[in-house]
Amino acid sequence: MVPFAGWTLPLHYGQGHLQSHLHTRRHCSLFDVSHMLQTLVYGRDRIRFMESLVVGDIAELKPGQGTLTLLTNEKGGITDDLIITNTSEDHLYVVSNAACADKDLAILRDRAAQLQATGSDIHLEVSDNALLALQGSPSMARVLQAGLSDDLAKLSFMSSITTTVFGVPGCRVTRCGYTGEDGVEISVPAARAVELAEQLLGVPDVWLAGLAARDSLRLEAGLCLYGNDIDETVTPAEAGLMWTLGKRRRVAMDFPGAAVIMAQVKEKPRRKRVGLTSALTGAGRAPFTSPYPHTPGTVTSGCPSPCLGKNIAMGYVEAAHSRAGTELTVEVRKKQHPAVITKMPFVPTQYYMAK
């Protein structure tokens, strides 16, 4: 067990990190991610409220559809990355990172108070539900379908329904996750979370997985970890996350930091987030330099890839030298090792799109 954002979380279970990681890719695993902040936003002005804080086009989301978006500051930095779902029950469902929970909630409440003072109809509610993530192709769909009356084949990536899961009513099932695999996150009433977890773990294909596998799986999928790969000093343009900006929002420039971010799009950012691979073993976060050409940068995440059998990392380098195939020297523990810029994701993603 290790401390994480004020919680105590399991680093790994009995099978160990490597076996757990590979099992998720080959079968499926259950992650307890109840440390994530879940917020419900009610009121007729809920979409205008959220769009005053994030870069995404929330108004275009259909009922039951969600999106990854970014909470930005006035300097264009990323305050957090969120998943916002436009539910079929007349509210927005917002999932935030645990490390940013207090900060995010303060921003949401302050902005809500500002708009309420001018007559806007907004109401925030913090959910006390647990959150369980069942991740892995191809087993996840078969395992979950056995406990659903709804047809899971109709639920696309980033779509969400409220349903009964293995006899537990009132669960929100969202087809998303942090592993690159087909998976779901299940928001379940806290009093019945253990019951649901035990039902899922009763299937031999399902193993418990901890924080170590969660981190290596997301890095293989090229997904950012807030506080490592993105933070308030990094803009969406630098992070390669401009796809999160809705077209309408780019034109309106009505989100925090819009002038800074759109200027970077026009002029091109000076640095970019890139993927790196290396034969080096045991690398973590480290500075790197490139003598061909000489380009200082920073590795923000790194680990041995269980699926690829070599080291992978993510970091920032000068944009002029960010092309895939560029050779770099990675410095780890004062020793230099060769590395190469590599396209992400490192391992192909398996997100499910309904036909």
mmCIF file of C-alpha atoms in Angstrom:
data_model
loop_
_atom_site.group_PDB
_atom_site.id
_atom_site.type_symbol
_atom_site.label_atom_id
_atom_site.label_comp_id
_atom_site.label_asym_id
_atom_site.label_seq_id
_atom_site.Cartn_x
_atom_site.Cartn_y
_atom_site.Cartn_z
ATOM 1 C CA MET A 1 0.000 0.000 0.000
ATOM 2 C CA VAL A 2 1.305 3.468 -0.885
ATOM 3 C CA PRO A 3 0.122 7.038 -0.195
ATOM 4 C CA PHE A 4 -1.464 8.794 -3.175
ATOM 5 C CA ALA A 5 -3.274 12.160 -3.135
ATOM 6 C CA GLY A 6 -4.339 11.708 0.486
ATOM 7 C CA TRP A 7 -5.465 8.116 -0.043
ATOM 8 C CA THR A 8 -3.767 4.795 0.649
ATOM 9 C CA LEU A 9 -3.789 2.719 -2.525
ATOM 10 C CA PRO A 10 -2.591 -0.795 -3.388
ATOM 11 C CA LEU A 11 0.563 -0.715 -5.525
ATOM 12 C CA HIS A 12 -0.026 -4.315 -6.591
ATOM 13 C CA TYR A 13 -1.736 -7.502 -5.442
ATOM 14 C CA GLY A 14 -0.394 -11.025 -5.020
ATOM 15 C CA GLN A 15 0.271 -11.654 -8.707
ATOM 16 C CA GLY A 16 2.830 -8.837 -8.937
ATOM 17 C CA HIS A 17 3.053 -5.889 -11.301
ATOM 18 C CA LEU A 18 4.277 -7.623 -14.471
ATOM 19 C CA GLN A 19 1.728 -10.439 -14.349
ATOM 20 C CA SER A 20 -1.064 -7.989 -13.517
ATOM 21 C CA HIS A 21 -0.165 -5.704 -16.426
ATOM 22 C CA LEU A 22 -0.065 -8.552 -18.951
ATOM 23 C CA HIS A 23 -3.266 -10.084 -17.582
ATOM 24 C CA THR A 24 -5.095 -6.800 -18.227
ATOM 25 C CA ARG A 25 -3.936 -6.813 -21.854
ATOM 26 C CA ARG A 26 -4.803 -10.498 -22.389
ATOM 27 C CA HIS A 27 -7.921 -10.873 -20.217
ATOM 28 C CA CYS A 28 -9.210 -8.151 -17.842
ATOM 29 C CA SER A 29 -8.565 -6.599 -14.446
ATOM 30 C CA LEU A 30 -10.519 -4.712 -11.829
ATOM 31 C CA PHE A 31 -9.133 -1.417 -10.506
ATOM 32 C CA ASP A 32 -10.560 0.434 -7.504
ATOM 33 C CA VAL A 33 -10.423 4.099 -8.577
ATOM 34 C CA SER A 34 -12.768 5.458 -5.933
ATOM 35 C CA HIS A 35 -10.186 8.135 -5.102
ATOM 36 C CA MET A 36 -11.296 10.039 -8.219
ATOM 37 C CA LEU A 37 -13.574 13.040 -7.641
ATOM 38 C CA GLN A 38 -17.088 12.603 -9.058
ATOM 39 C CA THR A 39 -19.200 15.765 -9.373
ATOM 40 C CA LEU A 40 -22.751 16.197 -10.658
ATOM 41 C CA VAL A 41 -23.713 19.552 -12.214
ATOM 42 C CA TYR A 42 -27.425 20.419 -12.340
ATOM 43 C CA GLY A 43 -29.384 23.435 -13.582
ATOM 44 C CA ARG A 44 -30.451 24.930 -16.904
ATOM 45 C CA ASP A 45 -27.135 26.841 -17.195
ATOM 46 C CA ARG A 46 -24.899 23.832 -16.495
ATOM 47 C CA ILE A 47 -23.404 23.701 -19.998
ATOM 48 C CA ARG A 48 -22.592 27.418 -20.086
ATOM 49 C CA PHE A 49 -21.073 27.036 -16.625
ATOM 50 C CA MET A 50 -18.755 24.180 -17.647
ATOM 51 C CA GLU A 51 -17.772 25.834 -20.926
ATOM 52 C CA SER A 52 -16.608 28.881 -18.974
ATOM 53 C CA LEU A 53 -13.975 26.629 -17.367
ATOM 54 C CA VAL A 54 -12.985 23.995 -19.957
ATOM 55 C CA VAL A 55 -11.874 23.922 -23.595
ATOM 56 C CA GLY A 56 -14.304 21.275 -24.883
ATOM 57 C CA ASP A 57 -17.565 21.668 -26.798
ATOM 58 C CA ILE A 58 -19.894 20.415 -24.071
ATOM 59 C CA ALA A 59 -22.987 21.719 -25.826
ATOM 60 C CA GLU A 60 -22.496 19.307 -28.732
ATOM 61 C CA LEU A 61 -22.499 16.210 -26.518
ATOM 62 C CA LYS A 62 -25.547 14.031 -27.069
ATOM 63 C CA PRO A 63 -27.348 12.514 -24.059
ATOM 64 C CA GLY A 64 -25.160 9.715 -22.721
ATOM 65 C CA GLN A 65 -22.044 10.977 -24.516
ATOM 66 C CA GLY A 66 -18.843 12.074 -22.792
ATOM 67 C CA THR A 67 -15.520 13.650 -23.676
ATOM 68 C CA LEU A 68 -12.051 14.178 -22.281
ATOM 69 C CA THR A 69 -11.486 17.887 -21.772
ATOM 70 C CA LEU A 70 -9.098 20.261 -20.047
ATOM 71 C CA LEU A 71 -9.615 22.722 -17.230
ATOM 72 C CA THR A 72 -7.294 25.627 -18.120
ATOM 73 C CA ASN A 73 -5.998 28.751 -16.379
ATOM 74 C CA GLU A 74 -5.616 32.284 -17.716
ATOM 75 C CA LYS A 75 -2.019 31.580 -18.794
ATOM 76 C CA GLY A 76 -3.162 28.652 -20.929
ATOM 77 C CA GLY A 77 -1.837 26.042 -18.489
ATOM 78 C CA ILE A 78 -3.670 22.802 -17.756
ATOM 79 C CA THR A 79 -5.256 22.868 -14.286
ATOM 80 C CA ASP A 80 -6.601 19.323 -14.732
ATOM 81 C CA ASP A 81 -7.886 16.877 -17.331
ATOM 82 C CA LEU A 82 -11.504 15.806 -16.818
ATOM 83 C CA ILE A 83 -14.070 13.498 -18.342
ATOM 84 C CA ILE A 84 -17.431 15.224 -18.694
ATOM 85 C CA THR A 85 -20.539 13.253 -19.622
ATOM 86 C CA ASN A 86 -23.845 14.782 -20.684
ATOM 87 C CA THR A 87 -26.130 12.296 -18.955
ATOM 88 C CA SER A 88 -29.663 11.367 -19.992
ATOM 89 C CA GLU A 89 -30.828 12.467 -16.528
ATOM 90 C CA ASP A 90 -30.499 16.259 -16.994
ATOM 91 C CA HIS A 91 -27.115 16.735 -15.356
ATOM 92 C CA LEU A 92 -23.432 16.673 -16.248
ATOM 93 C CA TYR A 93 -21.246 13.975 -14.693
ATOM 94 C CA VAL A 94 -17.664 15.155 -14.141
ATOM 95 C CA VAL A 95 -14.743 12.904 -13.138
ATOM 96 C CA SER A 96 -11.572 14.657 -11.922
ATOM 97 C CA ASN A 97 -8.133 13.457 -10.838
ATOM 98 C CA ALA A 98 -7.762 12.743 -7.122
ATOM 99 C CA ALA A 99 -4.585 14.829 -6.878
ATOM 100 C CA CYS A 100 -6.558 17.836 -8.143
ATOM 101 C CA ALA A 101 -9.810 17.176 -6.254
ATOM 102 C CA ASP A 102 -9.575 20.035 -3.743
ATOM 103 C CA LYS A 103 -8.318 22.496 -6.348
ATOM 104 C CA ASP A 104 -10.949 21.512 -8.922
ATOM 105 C CA LEU A 105 -13.805 21.616 -6.451
ATOM 106 C CA ALA A 106 -12.789 25.094 -5.280
ATOM 107 C CA ILE A 107 -12.716 26.318 -8.910
ATOM 108 C CA LEU A 108 -16.116 24.778 -9.655
ATOM 109 C CA ARG A 109 -17.706 26.212 -6.516
ATOM 110 C CA ASP A 110 -16.216 29.689 -7.001
ATOM 111 C CA ARG A 111 -17.381 29.874 -10.609
ATOM 112 C CA ALA A 112 -20.819 28.539 -9.702
ATOM 113 C CA ALA A 113 -21.159 31.234 -7.014
ATOM 114 C CA GLN A 114 -20.155 33.941 -9.514
ATOM 115 C CA LEU A 115 -22.790 32.852 -12.019
ATOM 116 C CA GLN A 116 -25.447 32.254 -9.374
ATOM 117 C CA ALA A 117 -24.942 35.851 -8.219
ATOM 118 C CA THR A 118 -26.011 37.005 -11.702
ATOM 119 C CA GLY A 119 -29.105 34.771 -11.734
ATOM 120 C CA SER A 120 -27.750 31.613 -13.367
ATOM 121 C CA ASP A 121 -29.299 28.262 -12.479
ATOM 122 C CA ILE A 122 -26.452 25.944 -11.377
ATOM 123 C CA HIS A 123 -26.220 23.392 -8.597
ATOM 124 C CA LEU A 124 -23.208 21.227 -7.729
ATOM 125 C CA GLU A 125 -23.345 17.898 -5.936
ATOM 126 C CA VAL A 126 -20.296 15.820 -4.968
ATOM 127 C CA SER A 127 -21.059 12.128 -5.401
ATOM 128 C CA ASP A 128 -20.060 9.703 -2.645
ATOM 129 C CA ASN A 129 -20.234 6.744 -5.048
ATOM 130 C CA ALA A 130 -17.350 4.329 -5.352
ATOM 131 C CA LEU A 131 -15.732 3.954 -8.787
ATOM 132 C CA LEU A 132 -14.626 0.592 -10.177
ATOM 133 C CA ALA A 133 -12.782 0.213 -13.490
ATOM 134 C CA LEU A 134 -13.052 -3.109 -15.341
ATOM 135 C CA GLN A 135 -10.438 -3.039 -18.100
ATOM 136 C CA GLY A 136 -9.182 -5.480 -20.711
ATOM 137 C CA SER A 137 -9.816 -6.867 -24.177
ATOM 138 C CA PRO A 138 -11.493 -9.122 -25.013
ATOM 139 C CA SER A 139 -12.758 -10.437 -21.667
ATOM 140 C CA MET A 140 -14.293 -7.257 -20.216
ATOM 141 C CA ALA A 141 -17.342 -7.190 -22.492
ATOM 142 C CA ARG A 142 -18.152 -10.869 -21.900
ATOM 143 C CA VAL A 143 -17.722 -10.590 -18.126
ATOM 144 C CA LEU A 144 -19.835 -7.454 -17.764
ATOM 145 C CA GLN A 145 -22.548 -8.472 -20.221
ATOM 146 C CA ALA A 146 -23.386 -11.458 -18.008
ATOM 147 C CA GLY A 147 -24.543 -9.009 -15.328
ATOM 148 C CA LEU A 148 -26.346 -6.468 -17.536
ATOM 149 C CA SER A 149 -29.837 -6.395 -19.001
ATOM 150 C CA ASP A 150 -28.668 -3.681 -21.434
ATOM 151 C CA ASP A 151 -26.829 -4.626 -24.634
ATOM 152 C CA LEU A 152 -23.189 -3.640 -24.077
ATOM 153 C CA ALA A 153 -22.513 -3.896 -27.833
ATOM 154 C CA LYS A 154 -24.532 -0.690 -28.286
ATOM 155 C CA LEU A 155 -22.360 1.252 -25.841
ATOM 156 C CA SER A 156 -19.495 2.964 -27.702
ATOM 157 C CA PHE A 157 -16.242 4.328 -26.287
ATOM 158 C CA MET A 158 -16.976 7.462 -24.196
ATOM 159 C CA SER A 159 -20.688 6.631 -23.925
ATOM 160 C CA SER A 160 -22.545 6.149 -20.642
ATOM 161 C CA ILE A 161 -25.736 4.598 -19.266
ATOM 162 C CA THR A 162 -27.357 4.200 -15.866
ATOM 163 C CA THR A 163 -28.268 0.576 -15.283
ATOM 164 C CA THR A 164 -28.295 -2.382 -12.892
ATOM 165 C CA VAL A 165 -24.993 -4.267 -12.719
ATOM 166 C CA PHE A 166 -25.049 -7.789 -11.235
ATOM 167 C CA GLY A 167 -28.157 -6.905 -9.212
ATOM 168 C CA VAL A 168 -26.878 -3.513 -8.006
ATOM 169 C CA PRO A 169 -29.215 -0.763 -9.283
ATOM 170 C CA GLY A 170 -28.302 2.859 -9.951
ATOM 171 C CA CYS A 171 -24.849 2.221 -11.432
ATOM 172 C CA ARG A 172 -23.428 4.545 -14.077
ATOM 173 C CA VAL A 173 -21.438 2.524 -16.616
ATOM 174 C CA THR A 174 -19.136 4.578 -18.859
ATOM 175 C CA ARG A 175 -17.142 2.879 -21.607
ATOM 176 C CA CYS A 176 -13.771 4.464 -20.981
ATOM 177 C CA GLY A 177 -10.642 3.887 -18.935
ATOM 178 C CA TYR A 178 -6.957 4.549 -18.446
ATOM 179 C CA THR A 179 -5.347 1.443 -19.934
ATOM 180 C CA GLY A 180 -5.837 1.755 -23.698
ATOM 181 C CA GLU A 181 -8.006 -1.371 -23.593
ATOM 182 C CA ASP A 182 -11.738 -1.756 -24.051
ATOM 183 C CA GLY A 183 -13.097 -1.112 -20.586
ATOM 184 C CA VAL A 184 -15.680 0.538 -18.384
ATOM 185 C CA GLU A 185 -15.755 2.655 -15.273
ATOM 186 C CA ILE A 186 -18.677 1.844 -12.985
ATOM 187 C CA SER A 187 -19.899 4.488 -10.546
ATOM 188 C CA VAL A 188 -21.620 2.408 -7.887
ATOM 189 C CA PRO A 189 -23.374 3.349 -4.611
ATOM 190 C CA ALA A 190 -20.623 3.032 -1.991
ATOM 191 C CA ALA A 191 -22.623 0.724 0.275
ATOM 192 C CA ARG A 192 -22.744 -1.929 -2.469
ATOM 193 C CA ALA A 193 -19.297 -1.461 -4.022
ATOM 194 C CA VAL A 194 -17.733 -4.463 -2.249
ATOM 195 C CA GLU A 195 -20.681 -6.637 -3.287
ATOM 196 C CA LEU A 196 -20.250 -5.653 -6.937
ATOM 197 C CA ALA A 197 -16.468 -6.084 -6.801
ATOM 198 C CA GLU A 198 -16.870 -9.587 -5.364
ATOM 199 C CA GLN A 199 -19.346 -10.495 -8.117
ATOM 200 C CA LEU A 200 -16.865 -9.408 -10.787
ATOM 201 C CA LEU A 201 -13.936 -11.119 -9.073
ATOM 202 C CA GLY A 202 -15.937 -14.338 -8.980
ATOM 203 C CA VAL A 203 -15.118 -14.709 -12.691
ATOM 204 C CA PRO A 204 -11.701 -16.413 -13.123
ATOM 205 C CA ASP A 205 -10.724 -14.043 -15.955
ATOM 206 C CA VAL A 206 -10.882 -11.041 -13.590
ATOM 207 C CA TRP A 207 -7.903 -10.164 -11.400
ATOM 208 C CA LEU A 208 -7.449 -7.235 -9.051
ATOM 209 C CA ALA A 209 -4.880 -4.720 -10.308
ATOM 210 C CA GLY A 210 -3.143 -1.881 -8.476
ATOM 211 C CA LEU A 211 -1.460 1.449 -9.020
ATOM 212 C CA ALA A 212 1.723 0.057 -10.605
ATOM 213 C CA ALA A 213 -0.141 -1.686 -13.445
ATOM 214 C CA ARG A 214 -2.400 1.336 -13.896
ATOM 215 C CA ASP A 215 0.666 3.512 -14.487
ATOM 216 C CA SER A 216 2.511 1.204 -16.891
ATOM 217 C CA LEU A 217 -0.677 0.439 -18.862
ATOM 218 C CA ARG A 218 -1.517 4.123 -19.323
ATOM 219 C CA LEU A 219 2.060 4.903 -20.402
ATOM 220 C CA GLU A 220 2.014 2.148 -23.047
ATOM 221 C CA ALA A 221 -1.237 3.743 -24.264
ATOM 222 C CA GLY A 222 0.434 7.176 -24.472
ATOM 223 C CA LEU A 223 -1.903 8.693 -21.875
ATOM 224 C CA CYS A 224 -0.838 11.605 -19.659
ATOM 225 C CA LEU A 225 -0.526 11.485 -15.883
ATOM 226 C CA TYR A 226 -1.497 14.798 -14.322
ATOM 227 C CA GLY A 227 1.336 16.243 -12.258
ATOM 228 C CA ASN A 228 3.945 14.387 -14.340
ATOM 229 C CA ASP A 229 3.203 14.889 -18.049
ATOM 230 C CA ILE A 230 0.800 17.826 -17.799
ATOM 231 C CA ASP A 231 0.340 20.565 -15.226
ATOM 232 C CA GLU A 232 -0.346 24.279 -14.921
ATOM 233 C CA THR A 233 2.926 25.156 -16.699
ATOM 234 C CA VAL A 234 2.015 23.107 -19.803
ATOM 235 C CA THR A 235 -0.462 24.220 -22.486
ATOM 236 C CA PRO A 236 -2.694 21.976 -24.639
ATOM 237 C CA ALA A 237 -0.597 22.878 -27.701
ATOM 238 C CA GLU A 238 2.641 21.786 -26.020
ATOM 239 C CA ALA A 239 1.044 18.601 -24.679
ATOM 240 C CA GLY A 240 -0.352 17.523 -28.049
ATOM 241 C CA LEU A 241 -3.886 17.810 -26.696
ATOM 242 C CA MET A 242 -5.327 20.373 -29.113
ATOM 243 C CA TRP A 243 -7.806 17.733 -30.263
ATOM 244 C CA THR A 244 -9.681 18.356 -27.003
ATOM 245 C CA LEU A 245 -10.574 21.904 -28.166
ATOM 246 C CA GLY A 246 -13.936 22.044 -29.905
ATOM 247 C CA LYS A 247 -13.983 23.902 -33.265
ATOM 248 C CA ARG A 248 -16.662 26.270 -32.023
ATOM 249 C CA ARG A 249 -14.634 26.998 -28.910
ATOM 250 C CA ARG A 250 -11.520 27.819 -30.959
ATOM 251 C CA VAL A 251 -13.470 30.423 -32.884
ATOM 252 C CA ALA A 252 -15.248 31.864 -29.837
ATOM 253 C CA MET A 253 -12.044 31.888 -27.724
ATOM 254 C CA ASP A 254 -14.241 31.970 -24.630
ATOM 255 C CA PHE A 255 -12.303 29.639 -22.327
ATOM 256 C CA PRO A 256 -9.551 30.501 -19.818
ATOM 257 C CA GLY A 257 -6.182 31.079 -21.504
ATOM 258 C CA ALA A 258 -7.676 31.104 -25.014
ATOM 259 C CA ALA A 259 -5.488 33.966 -26.267
ATOM 260 C CA VAL A 260 -2.274 32.230 -25.166
ATOM 261 C CA ILE A 261 -3.298 28.817 -26.470
ATOM 262 C CA MET A 262 -4.536 30.008 -29.872
ATOM 263 C CA ALA A 263 -1.425 32.163 -30.326
ATOM 264 C CA GLN A 264 0.672 29.024 -29.815
ATOM 265 C CA VAL A 265 -1.390 27.210 -32.436
ATOM 266 C CA LYS A 266 -0.706 29.989 -34.918
ATOM 267 C CA GLU A 267 2.983 30.432 -34.114
ATOM 268 C CA LYS A 268 3.666 26.769 -33.167
ATOM 269 C CA PRO A 269 4.707 25.874 -29.600
ATOM 270 C CA ARG A 270 8.407 25.897 -28.739
ATOM 271 C CA ARG A 271 8.271 22.465 -27.119
ATOM 272 C CA LYS A 272 6.226 19.323 -27.637
ATOM 273 C CA ARG A 273 5.347 16.189 -25.720
ATOM 274 C CA VAL A 274 6.950 13.145 -27.336
ATOM 275 C CA GLY A 275 7.297 9.426 -26.784
ATOM 276 C CA LEU A 276 10.703 7.802 -26.302
ATOM 277 C CA THR A 277 11.961 4.232 -26.488
ATOM 278 C CA SER A 278 15.280 2.897 -25.245
ATOM 279 C CA ALA A 279 16.990 -0.420 -24.627
ATOM 280 C CA LEU A 280 17.879 0.946 -21.188
ATOM 281 C CA THR A 281 16.411 -1.001 -18.270
ATOM 282 C CA GLY A 282 15.060 0.467 -15.059
ATOM 283 C CA ALA A 283 14.652 4.093 -16.179
ATOM 284 C CA GLY A 284 12.231 6.401 -14.463
ATOM 285 C CA ARG A 285 11.920 10.163 -14.650
ATOM 286 C CA ALA A 286 15.121 11.729 -15.963
ATOM 287 C CA PRO A 287 16.569 14.639 -17.928
ATOM 288 C CA PHE A 288 17.661 13.920 -21.480
ATOM 289 C CA THR A 289 19.872 15.664 -24.005
ATOM 290 C CA SER A 290 20.322 15.173 -27.714
ATOM 291 C CA PRO A 291 23.718 15.752 -29.302
ATOM 292 C CA TYR A 292 22.246 15.288 -32.818
ATOM 293 C CA PRO A 293 21.164 18.127 -32.643
ATOM 294 C CA HIS A 294 21.818 19.244 -29.080
ATOM 295 C CA THR A 295 18.339 19.613 -27.567
ATOM 296 C CA PRO A 296 17.689 19.761 -23.816
ATOM 297 C CA GLY A 297 14.458 18.290 -22.568
ATOM 298 C CA THR A 298 12.807 16.465 -19.702
ATOM 299 C CA VAL A 299 11.448 12.955 -19.301
ATOM 300 C CA THR A 300 8.181 13.183 -17.371
ATOM 301 C CA SER A 301 7.177 9.491 -17.234
ATOM 302 C CA GLY A 302 9.115 6.317 -17.884
ATOM 303 C CA CYS A 303 9.079 2.577 -17.206
ATOM 304 C CA PRO A 304 10.044 -0.767 -18.707
ATOM 305 C CA SER A 305 7.227 -1.826 -21.055
ATOM 306 C CA PRO A 306 5.967 -5.312 -20.131
ATOM 307 C CA CYS A 307 4.453 -5.734 -23.608
ATOM 308 C CA LEU A 308 7.376 -4.422 -25.672
ATOM 309 C CA GLY A 309 10.335 -5.630 -23.623
ATOM 310 C CA LYS A 310 12.108 -2.278 -23.738
ATOM 311 C CA ASN A 311 11.931 1.034 -21.941
ATOM 312 C CA ILE A 312 9.336 3.599 -22.889
ATOM 313 C CA ALA A 313 9.041 7.174 -21.721
ATOM 314 C CA MET A 314 7.228 10.417 -22.306
ATOM 315 C CA GLY A 315 8.731 13.884 -22.157
ATOM 316 C CA TYR A 316 9.170 17.321 -23.698
ATOM 317 C CA VAL A 317 11.684 18.416 -26.322
ATOM 318 C CA GLU A 318 12.125 21.492 -28.523
ATOM 319 C CA ALA A 319 9.453 21.363 -31.249
ATOM 320 C CA ALA A 320 12.015 21.669 -34.061
ATOM 321 C CA HIS A 321 13.511 18.344 -33.027
ATOM 322 C CA SER A 322 10.349 16.426 -32.092
ATOM 323 C CA ARG A 323 10.015 14.319 -35.232
ATOM 324 C CA ALA A 324 9.650 10.556 -34.766
ATOM 325 C CA GLY A 325 12.952 8.811 -35.377
ATOM 326 C CA THR A 326 15.104 11.566 -33.875
ATOM 327 C CA GLU A 327 17.905 10.064 -31.818
ATOM 328 C CA LEU A 328 18.473 11.351 -28.295
ATOM 329 C CA THR A 329 20.737 10.658 -25.375
ATOM 330 C CA VAL A 330 18.885 9.967 -22.140
ATOM 331 C CA GLU A 331 20.743 10.700 -18.931
ATOM 332 C CA VAL A 332 19.878 8.380 -16.049
ATOM 333 C CA ARG A 333 21.827 8.382 -12.791
ATOM 334 C CA LYS A 334 24.557 10.508 -14.452
ATOM 335 C CA LYS A 335 25.029 7.965 -17.249
ATOM 336 C CA GLN A 336 24.014 8.541 -20.861
ATOM 337 C CA HIS A 337 22.046 6.035 -22.918
ATOM 338 C CA PRO A 338 20.706 6.140 -26.508
ATOM 339 C CA ALA A 339 16.975 6.663 -27.102
ATOM 340 C CA VAL A 340 14.747 7.514 -30.043
ATOM 341 C CA ILE A 341 11.582 9.608 -30.374
ATOM 342 C CA THR A 342 8.690 7.240 -31.055
ATOM 343 C CA LYS A 343 5.061 7.775 -32.029
ATOM 344 C CA MET A 344 2.444 7.109 -29.364
ATOM 345 C CA PRO A 345 0.589 5.040 -28.334
ATOM 346 C CA PHE A 346 3.437 2.592 -27.900
ATOM 347 C CA VAL A 347 0.932 -0.290 -27.769
ATOM 348 C CA PRO A 348 -2.137 -0.048 -30.074
ATOM 349 C CA THR A 349 -5.330 0.924 -28.244
ATOM 350 C CA GLN A 350 -8.424 -1.296 -28.261
ATOM 351 C CA TYR A 351 -11.218 1.249 -27.719
ATOM 352 C CA TYR A 352 -14.628 -0.084 -28.755
ATOM 353 C CA MET A 353 -16.737 1.693 -31.361
ATOM 354 C CA ALA A 354 -20.295 0.383 -31.727
ATOM 355 C CA LYS A 355 -21.370 -0.416 -35.272
#
